[in-house]
PDB file of C-alpha atoms and ligand atoms in Angstrom:
ATOM      1  CA  MET M   1     -36.470 -33.183  78.775  1.00  0.00           C
ATOM      2  CA  SER M   2     -36.268 -35.923  76.180  1.00  0.00           C
ATOM      3  CA  HIS M   3     -39.919 -36.979  76.419  1.00  0.00           C
ATOM      4  CA  SER M   4     -41.091 -33.499  75.427  1.00  0.00           C
ATOM      5  CA  SER M   5     -39.123 -33.323  72.186  1.00  0.00           C
ATOM      6  CA  LYS M   6     -39.900 -36.218  69.860  1.00  0.00           C
ATOM      7  CA  LYS M   7     -43.540 -37.224  69.774  1.00  0.00           C
ATOM      8  CA  LEU M   8     -45.074 -40.235  68.119  1.00  0.00           C
ATOM      9  CA  VAL M   9     -48.417 -39.950  66.329  1.00  0.00           C
ATOM     10  CA  ALA M  10     -50.892 -42.827  66.042  1.00  0.00           C
ATOM     11  CA  PRO M  11     -53.877 -41.979  63.827  1.00  0.00           C
ATOM     12  CA  SER M  12     -57.023 -43.836  64.931  1.00  0.00           C
ATOM     13  CA  ILE M  13     -58.578 -45.584  61.947  1.00  0.00           C
ATOM     14  CA  LEU M  14     -61.967 -45.291  63.615  1.00  0.00           C
ATOM     15  CA  SER M  15     -62.209 -41.962  61.791  1.00  0.00           C
ATOM     16  CA  ALA M  16     -60.841 -43.315  58.504  1.00  0.00           C
ATOM     17  CA  ASP M  17     -62.872 -44.357  55.468  1.00  0.00           C
ATOM     18  CA  PHE M  18     -63.650 -48.002  56.291  1.00  0.00           C
ATOM     19  CA  ALA M  19     -64.296 -48.771  52.625  1.00  0.00           C
ATOM     20  CA  ASN M  20     -60.701 -47.781  51.848  1.00  0.00           C
ATOM     21  CA  LEU M  21     -58.608 -48.831  54.831  1.00  0.00           C
ATOM     22  CA  GLU M  22     -55.548 -49.846  52.828  1.00  0.00           C
ATOM     23  CA  LYS M  23     -55.474 -46.514  51.042  1.00  0.00           C
ATOM     24  CA  GLU M  24     -55.981 -44.626  54.307  1.00  0.00           C
ATOM     25  CA  ILE M  25     -53.219 -46.506  56.131  1.00  0.00           C
ATOM     26  CA  LEU M  26     -50.742 -45.999  53.323  1.00  0.00           C
ATOM     27  CA  ALA M  27     -51.656 -42.316  53.172  1.00  0.00           C
ATOM     28  CA  VAL M  28     -51.159 -41.615  56.900  1.00  0.00           C
ATOM     29  CA  SER M  29     -47.946 -43.648  56.898  1.00  0.00           C
ATOM     30  CA  LYS M  30     -46.628 -41.563  54.042  1.00  0.00           C
ATOM     31  CA  ALA M  31     -47.762 -38.439  55.882  1.00  0.00           C
ATOM     32  CA  GLY M  32     -45.495 -39.307  58.827  1.00  0.00           C
ATOM     33  CA  ALA M  33     -47.633 -41.412  61.182  1.00  0.00           C
ATOM     34  CA  ASP M  34     -45.615 -43.634  63.511  1.00  0.00           C
ATOM     35  CA  TRP M  35     -48.237 -46.253  64.427  1.00  0.00           C
ATOM     36  CA  ILE M  36     -51.764 -47.151  63.352  1.00  0.00           C
ATOM     37  CA  HIS M  37     -54.186 -47.047  66.303  1.00  0.00           C
ATOM     38  CA  VAL M  38     -56.869 -49.727  66.033  1.00  0.00           C
ATOM     39  CA  ASP M  39     -59.920 -49.389  68.309  1.00  0.00           C
ATOM     40  CA  VAL M  40     -61.538 -52.743  69.060  1.00  0.00           C
ATOM     41  CA  MET M  41     -64.987 -52.524  70.700  1.00  0.00           C
ATOM     42  CA  ASP M  42     -67.284 -55.385  71.641  1.00  0.00           C
ATOM     43  CA  GLY M  43     -70.634 -53.791  72.492  1.00  0.00           C
ATOM     44  CA  HIS M  44     -70.220 -54.935  76.119  1.00  0.00           C
ATOM     45  CA  PHE M  45     -67.303 -53.080  77.633  1.00  0.00           C
ATOM     46  CA  VAL M  46     -68.348 -50.043  75.598  1.00  0.00           C
ATOM     47  CA  PRO M  47     -71.664 -49.318  73.865  1.00  0.00           C
ATOM     48  CA  ASN M  48     -70.283 -49.626  70.347  1.00  0.00           C
ATOM     49  CA  ILE M  49     -68.999 -52.384  68.042  1.00  0.00           C
ATOM     50  CA  THR M  50     -66.121 -51.810  65.649  1.00  0.00           C
ATOM     51  CA  ILE M  51     -63.680 -54.340  64.274  1.00  0.00           C
ATOM     52  CA  GLY M  52     -62.042 -57.590  65.328  1.00  0.00           C
ATOM     53  CA  ILE M  53     -59.328 -60.138  64.705  1.00  0.00           C
ATOM     54  CA  PRO M  54     -59.789 -60.762  60.934  1.00  0.00           C
ATOM     55  CA  VAL M  55     -59.518 -57.041  60.208  1.00  0.00           C
ATOM     56  CA  VAL M  56     -56.347 -56.703  62.297  1.00  0.00           C
ATOM     57  CA  LYS M  57     -54.902 -59.654  60.357  1.00  0.00           C
ATOM     58  CA  SER M  58     -55.679 -57.983  57.032  1.00  0.00           C
ATOM     59  CA  LEU M  59     -54.324 -54.604  58.132  1.00  0.00           C
ATOM     60  CA  LYS M  60     -51.088 -56.250  59.246  1.00  0.00           C
ATOM     61  CA  LYS M  61     -50.472 -57.437  55.697  1.00  0.00           C
ATOM     62  CA  ILE M  62     -50.524 -53.947  54.287  1.00  0.00           C
ATOM     63  CA  SER M  63     -49.403 -51.607  57.087  1.00  0.00           C
ATOM     64  CA  PRO M  64     -45.829 -50.332  56.785  1.00  0.00           C
ATOM     65  CA  ILE M  65     -45.929 -49.170  60.440  1.00  0.00           C
ATOM     66  CA  PRO M  66     -46.749 -50.924  63.761  1.00  0.00           C
ATOM     67  CA  LEU M  67     -50.326 -51.694  64.788  1.00  0.00           C
ATOM     68  CA  ASP M  68     -51.279 -50.221  68.160  1.00  0.00           C
ATOM     69  CA  VAL M  69     -54.357 -52.187  69.169  1.00  0.00           C
ATOM     70  CA  HIS M  70     -56.623 -50.737  71.877  1.00  0.00           C
ATOM     71  CA  LEU M  71     -58.920 -53.431  73.255  1.00  0.00           C
ATOM     72  CA  MET M  72     -62.197 -52.149  74.663  1.00  0.00           C
ATOM     73  CA  ILE M  73     -63.607 -55.611  75.320  1.00  0.00           C
ATOM     74  CA  THR M  74     -64.622 -57.616  78.386  1.00  0.00           C
ATOM     75  CA  GLU M  75     -62.406 -60.563  79.360  1.00  0.00           C
ATOM     76  CA  PRO M  76     -59.541 -59.651  77.023  1.00  0.00           C
ATOM     77  CA  GLU M  77     -57.675 -62.731  78.290  1.00  0.00           C
ATOM     78  CA  LYS M  78     -59.847 -64.844  75.990  1.00  0.00           C
ATOM     79  CA  TYR M  79     -58.674 -63.039  72.866  1.00  0.00           C
ATOM     80  CA  ILE M  80     -55.149 -61.693  73.377  1.00  0.00           C
ATOM     81  CA  GLU M  81     -53.459 -64.661  71.759  1.00  0.00           C
ATOM     82  CA  ASP M  82     -55.560 -64.281  68.618  1.00  0.00           C
ATOM     83  CA  PHE M  83     -54.952 -60.533  68.460  1.00  0.00           C
ATOM     84  CA  ILE M  84     -51.199 -61.060  68.749  1.00  0.00           C
ATOM     85  CA  LYS M  85     -51.191 -63.833  66.136  1.00  0.00           C
ATOM     86  CA  ALA M  86     -53.135 -61.467  63.887  1.00  0.00           C
ATOM     87  CA  GLY M  87     -50.256 -58.992  64.106  1.00  0.00           C
ATOM     88  CA  SER M  88     -50.816 -56.554  66.989  1.00  0.00           C
ATOM     89  CA  ASP M  89     -47.473 -54.941  67.802  1.00  0.00           C
ATOM     90  CA  TYR M  90     -48.780 -53.084  70.860  1.00  0.00           C
ATOM     91  CA  LEU M  91     -51.755 -54.615  72.665  1.00  0.00           C
ATOM     92  CA  THR M  92     -53.477 -52.456  75.282  1.00  0.00           C
ATOM     93  CA  ILE M  93     -56.107 -53.682  77.731  1.00  0.00           C
ATOM     94  CA  HIS M  94     -58.412 -51.779  80.061  1.00  0.00           C
ATOM     95  CA  ILE M  95     -57.801 -52.331  83.753  1.00  0.00           C
ATOM     96  CA  GLU M  96     -61.584 -52.358  84.298  1.00  0.00           C
ATOM     97  CA  SER M  97     -62.107 -55.146  81.757  1.00  0.00           C
ATOM     98  CA  THR M  98     -60.420 -58.038  83.575  1.00  0.00           C
ATOM     99  CA  LYS M  99     -60.039 -59.458  87.064  1.00  0.00           C
ATOM    100  CA  THR M 100     -56.434 -60.430  86.368  1.00  0.00           C
ATOM    101  CA  PRO M 101     -54.677 -57.511  84.649  1.00  0.00           C
ATOM    102  CA  GLU M 102     -51.217 -58.619  85.879  1.00  0.00           C
ATOM    103  CA  ALA M 103     -51.532 -62.065  84.341  1.00  0.00           C
ATOM    104  CA  VAL M 104     -52.889 -60.655  81.079  1.00  0.00           C
ATOM    105  CA  LEU M 105     -50.034 -58.163  80.741  1.00  0.00           C
ATOM    106  CA  ARG M 106     -47.441 -60.856  81.436  1.00  0.00           C
ATOM    107  CA  ARG M 107     -49.055 -63.099  78.848  1.00  0.00           C
ATOM    108  CA  ILE M 108     -49.036 -60.361  76.209  1.00  0.00           C
ATOM    109  CA  ARG M 109     -45.283 -60.006  76.654  1.00  0.00           C
ATOM    110  CA  GLU M 110     -44.756 -63.779  76.670  1.00  0.00           C
ATOM    111  CA  LEU M 111     -46.595 -63.963  73.369  1.00  0.00           C
ATOM    112  CA  GLY M 112     -44.155 -61.452  71.911  1.00  0.00           C
ATOM    113  CA  ALA M 113     -46.145 -58.215  71.792  1.00  0.00           C
ATOM    114  CA  LYS M 114     -45.678 -54.954  73.674  1.00  0.00           C
ATOM    115  CA  ALA M 115     -48.069 -54.711  76.603  1.00  0.00           C
ATOM    116  CA  GLY M 116     -50.212 -51.684  77.355  1.00  0.00           C
ATOM    117  CA  ILE M 117     -52.585 -50.785  80.183  1.00  0.00           C
ATOM    118  CA  THR M 118     -55.290 -48.160  80.043  1.00  0.00           C
ATOM    119  CA  LEU M 119     -58.009 -46.742  82.267  1.00  0.00           C
ATOM    120  CA  ARG M 120     -61.381 -45.057  81.907  1.00  0.00           C
ATOM    121  CA  PRO M 121     -61.643 -41.381  82.904  1.00  0.00           C
ATOM    122  CA  GLY M 122     -63.400 -42.402  86.141  1.00  0.00           C
ATOM    123  CA  THR M 123     -60.637 -44.771  87.255  1.00  0.00           C
ATOM    124  CA  PRO M 124     -57.935 -43.253  89.486  1.00  0.00           C
ATOM    125  CA  VAL M 125     -54.386 -43.342  88.187  1.00  0.00           C
ATOM    126  CA  SER M 126     -53.294 -45.078  91.420  1.00  0.00           C
ATOM    127  CA  ALA M 127     -55.009 -48.237  90.087  1.00  0.00           C
ATOM    128  CA  VAL M 128     -52.468 -48.665  87.273  1.00  0.00           C
ATOM    129  CA  LEU M 129     -49.269 -47.599  89.071  1.00  0.00           C
ATOM    130  CA  PRO M 130     -48.451 -51.094  90.439  1.00  0.00           C
ATOM    131  CA  LEU M 131     -48.797 -52.504  86.915  1.00  0.00           C
ATOM    132  CA  LEU M 132     -46.325 -50.155  85.229  1.00  0.00           C
ATOM    133  CA  PRO M 133     -43.308 -52.506  85.532  1.00  0.00           C
ATOM    134  CA  LEU M 134     -45.266 -55.005  83.401  1.00  0.00           C
ATOM    135  CA  CYS M 135     -46.047 -52.444  80.702  1.00  0.00           C
ATOM    136  CA  ASP M 136     -44.361 -50.993  77.636  1.00  0.00           C
ATOM    137  CA  LEU M 137     -47.153 -48.445  77.318  1.00  0.00           C
ATOM    138  CA  VAL M 138     -49.715 -46.729  79.507  1.00  0.00           C
ATOM    139  CA  LEU M 139     -52.657 -45.079  77.782  1.00  0.00           C
ATOM    140  CA  VAL M 140     -54.505 -42.156  79.356  1.00  0.00           C
ATOM    141  CA  MET M 141     -58.077 -41.859  78.048  1.00  0.00           C
ATOM    142  CA  THR M 142     -59.154 -38.251  77.719  1.00  0.00           C
ATOM    143  CA  VAL M 143     -62.674 -39.211  76.614  1.00  0.00           C
ATOM    144  CA  GLU M 144     -65.040 -41.957  77.747  1.00  0.00           C
ATOM    145  CA  PRO M 145     -64.086 -44.922  75.518  1.00  0.00           C
ATOM    146  CA  GLY M 146     -66.621 -45.877  72.854  1.00  0.00           C
ATOM    147  CA  PHE M 147     -66.686 -43.233  70.136  1.00  0.00           C
ATOM    148  CA  GLY M 148     -64.435 -40.992  68.109  1.00  0.00           C
ATOM    149  CA  GLY M 149     -64.958 -37.249  67.811  1.00  0.00           C
ATOM    150  CA  GLN M 150     -65.726 -36.496  71.483  1.00  0.00           C
ATOM    151  CA  SER M 151     -64.501 -33.482  73.448  1.00  0.00           C
ATOM    152  CA  PHE M 152     -61.229 -33.647  75.368  1.00  0.00           C
ATOM    153  CA  MET M 153     -61.582 -34.034  79.149  1.00  0.00           C
ATOM    154  CA  TYR M 154     -59.179 -31.531  80.664  1.00  0.00           C
ATOM    155  CA  ASP M 155     -59.463 -33.057  84.137  1.00  0.00           C
ATOM    156  CA  GLN M 156     -57.573 -36.147  82.930  1.00  0.00           C
ATOM    157  CA  VAL M 157     -54.308 -34.313  82.181  1.00  0.00           C
ATOM    158  CA  ALA M 158     -53.094 -34.593  85.786  1.00  0.00           C
ATOM    159  CA  LYS M 159     -52.891 -38.356  85.241  1.00  0.00           C
ATOM    160  CA  ILE M 160     -50.185 -37.816  82.615  1.00  0.00           C
ATOM    161  CA  THR M 161     -48.122 -35.777  85.068  1.00  0.00           C
ATOM    162  CA  ALA M 162     -48.558 -38.391  87.796  1.00  0.00           C
ATOM    163  CA  LEU M 163     -47.528 -41.186  85.441  1.00  0.00           C
ATOM    164  CA  ARG M 164     -44.502 -39.266  84.166  1.00  0.00           C
ATOM    165  CA  SER M 165     -43.223 -38.763  87.688  1.00  0.00           C
ATOM    166  CA  GLU M 166     -43.846 -42.404  88.664  1.00  0.00           C
ATOM    167  CA  ILE M 167     -42.148 -43.729  85.497  1.00  0.00           C
ATOM    168  CA  GLN M 168     -39.130 -41.546  86.204  1.00  0.00           C
ATOM    169  CA  LYS M 169     -39.040 -42.538  89.874  1.00  0.00           C
ATOM    170  CA  MET M 170     -39.186 -46.242  89.012  1.00  0.00           C
ATOM    171  CA  ASN M 171     -36.804 -45.750  86.093  1.00  0.00           C
ATOM    172  CA  LEU M 172     -39.084 -47.622  83.703  1.00  0.00           C
ATOM    173  CA  ASP M 173     -39.068 -47.803  79.927  1.00  0.00           C
ATOM    174  CA  CYS M 174     -42.795 -47.223  79.528  1.00  0.00           C
ATOM    175  CA  LEU M 175     -44.332 -44.860  76.972  1.00  0.00           C
ATOM    176  CA  ILE M 176     -47.250 -42.606  77.894  1.00  0.00           C
ATOM    177  CA  GLU M 177     -49.950 -42.410  75.235  1.00  0.00           C
ATOM    178  CA  VAL M 178     -52.987 -40.135  75.256  1.00  0.00           C
ATOM    179  CA  ASP M 179     -56.246 -40.849  73.400  1.00  0.00           C
ATOM    180  CA  GLY M 180     -59.450 -38.869  72.900  1.00  0.00           C
ATOM    181  CA  GLY M 181     -60.165 -35.376  71.618  1.00  0.00           C
ATOM    182  CA  ILE M 182     -56.536 -34.731  70.663  1.00  0.00           C
ATOM    183  CA  ASN M 183     -55.956 -31.755  68.340  1.00  0.00           C
ATOM    184  CA  ALA M 184     -53.312 -29.038  67.969  1.00  0.00           C
ATOM    185  CA  GLU M 185     -54.420 -27.289  71.171  1.00  0.00           C
ATOM    186  CA  THR M 186     -55.071 -30.259  73.452  1.00  0.00           C
ATOM    187  CA  ALA M 187     -51.837 -31.965  72.368  1.00  0.00           C
ATOM    188  CA  LYS M 188     -49.909 -28.982  73.716  1.00  0.00           C
ATOM    189  CA  ILE M 189     -51.561 -29.441  77.096  1.00  0.00           C
ATOM    190  CA  CYS M 190     -50.477 -33.097  77.013  1.00  0.00           C
ATOM    191  CA  PHE M 191     -46.829 -32.234  76.378  1.00  0.00           C
ATOM    192  CA  GLU M 192     -45.670 -34.838  78.898  1.00  0.00           C
ATOM    193  CA  ALA M 193     -47.086 -37.682  76.794  1.00  0.00           C
ATOM    194  CA  ASP M 194     -44.950 -39.577  74.268  1.00  0.00           C
ATOM    195  CA  VAL M 195     -47.630 -40.769  71.850  1.00  0.00           C
ATOM    196  CA  PHE M 196     -50.694 -38.921  70.547  1.00  0.00           C
ATOM    197  CA  VAL M 197     -53.654 -40.890  69.247  1.00  0.00           C
ATOM    198  CA  ALA M 198     -55.846 -38.784  66.991  1.00  0.00           C
ATOM    199  CA  GLY M 199     -58.838 -39.809  64.929  1.00  0.00           C
ATOM    200  CA  ASN M 200     -60.985 -36.906  63.912  1.00  0.00           C
ATOM    201  CA  PHE M 201     -58.177 -34.355  63.911  1.00  0.00           C
ATOM    202  CA  VAL M 202     -56.030 -36.305  61.438  1.00  0.00           C
ATOM    203  CA  PHE M 203     -58.719 -37.709  59.140  1.00  0.00           C
ATOM    204  CA  SER M 204     -60.730 -34.504  58.766  1.00  0.00           C
ATOM    205  CA  GLN M 205     -57.966 -32.518  57.062  1.00  0.00           C
ATOM    206  CA  ASP M 206     -54.633 -32.715  55.262  1.00  0.00           C
ATOM    207  CA  TYR M 207     -52.963 -35.720  56.926  1.00  0.00           C
ATOM    208  CA  GLU M 208     -49.406 -34.448  56.671  1.00  0.00           C
ATOM    209  CA  GLY M 209     -50.276 -31.056  58.128  1.00  0.00           C
ATOM    210  CA  ALA M 210     -52.208 -32.573  61.022  1.00  0.00           C
ATOM    211  CA  ILE M 211     -49.527 -35.130  61.872  1.00  0.00           C
ATOM    212  CA  SER M 212     -46.692 -32.603  61.732  1.00  0.00           C
ATOM    213  CA  VAL M 213     -48.540 -30.245  64.096  1.00  0.00           C
ATOM    214  CA  LEU M 214     -48.958 -33.059  66.631  1.00  0.00           C
ATOM    215  CA  LYS M 215     -45.360 -34.190  66.274  1.00  0.00           C
ATOM    216  CA  LYS M 216     -44.012 -30.838  67.365  1.00  0.00           C
ATOM    217  CA  GLY M 217     -45.435 -31.475  70.837  1.00  0.00           C
ATOM    218  CA  GLU M 218     -43.778 -28.411  72.298  1.00  0.00           C
ATOM    219  CA  SER M 219     -43.579 -28.194  76.052  1.00  0.00           C
ATOM    220  CA  PRO M 220     -44.229 -24.721  77.515  1.00  0.00           C
ATOM    221  CA  SER M 221     -40.930 -24.915  79.392  1.00  0.00           C
ATOM    222  CA  SER M 222     -38.871 -25.743  76.292  1.00  0.00           C
ATOM    223  CA  ARG M 223     -39.820 -22.591  74.404  1.00  0.00           C
TER     224      ARG M 223
HETATM  225  C1  DX5 J   1     -62.317 -43.847  71.733  1.00  0.00           C
HETATM  226  C2  DX5 J   1     -61.110 -44.361  70.994  1.00  0.00           C
HETATM  227  C3  DX5 J   1     -60.264 -43.316  70.368  1.00  0.00           C
HETATM  228  C4  DX5 J   1     -60.938 -42.459  69.334  1.00  0.00           C
HETATM  229  C5  DX5 J   1     -60.159 -41.195  69.176  1.00  0.00           C
HETATM  230  O1  DX5 J   1     -62.922 -44.910  72.398  1.00  0.00           O
HETATM  231  O2  DX5 J   1     -60.284 -45.061  71.892  1.00  0.00           O
HETATM  232  O3  DX5 J   1     -59.083 -43.894  69.830  1.00  0.00           O
HETATM  233  O4  DX5 J   1     -61.084 -43.080  68.098  1.00  0.00           O
HETATM  234  O5  DX5 J   1     -60.851 -40.367  68.291  1.00  0.00           O
HETATM  235  P1  DX5 J   1     -60.750 -38.775  68.382  1.00  0.00           P
HETATM  236  O6  DX5 J   1     -59.324 -38.402  68.200  1.00  0.00           O
HETATM  237  O7  DX5 J   1     -61.629 -38.352  67.270  1.00  0.00           O
HETATM  238  O8  DX5 J   1     -61.264 -38.385  69.751  1.00  0.00           O
HETATM  239 ZN1   ZN J   2     -58.301 -45.747  71.182  1.00  0.00          ZN
END
């Protein structure tokens, strides 16, 4: 199956050295990263505050690869235009964060970015299925959003399988991304995903080694 062969890797800069973001981004890009994953938190939707629009704008100037921006903020509709102007290539919103996810996803595309939807571990996958035709990406959270370095939630993997079958059934061009606690072992379990986000795993060791392990993304059936 094509989706099980070539994997994309998106290192999460939440685990990078914030005093040296340019250096870190250039280093992971050189080490084979496909996208830079940017975690935006507002202290309301999640109990943590990270970075915002001015930082995305600065990263865009120096990043040789696309910016994959994961919004963990309430009322994302108020900010999507600014995040896209700042240079977000992919812009992902949480279904729980807005009353009008359809309109927000349509607007993201109208503004020229790729639209992504994501869901908290407690939200059933059925909630996002009707939105898939409006999305270029669907992100499965395998930790509770808010912090890097948490343990992978194995009970979320079934969502990837459900999404894969729905995307095939509807014949959609929508990537499946997985985020939270991804390492060499958990990535194998998520073999049906297309894109692996990894913070701690990539930034705590040799970047090239970590990224190449994730990129293999072997499926048990393809061995
Ligand atoms: C969690 C973020 C993740 C996180 C991943 O809210 O969405 O992107 O940084 O970090 P690791 O790979 O360390 O779990
Ligand atoms: Zn993320």
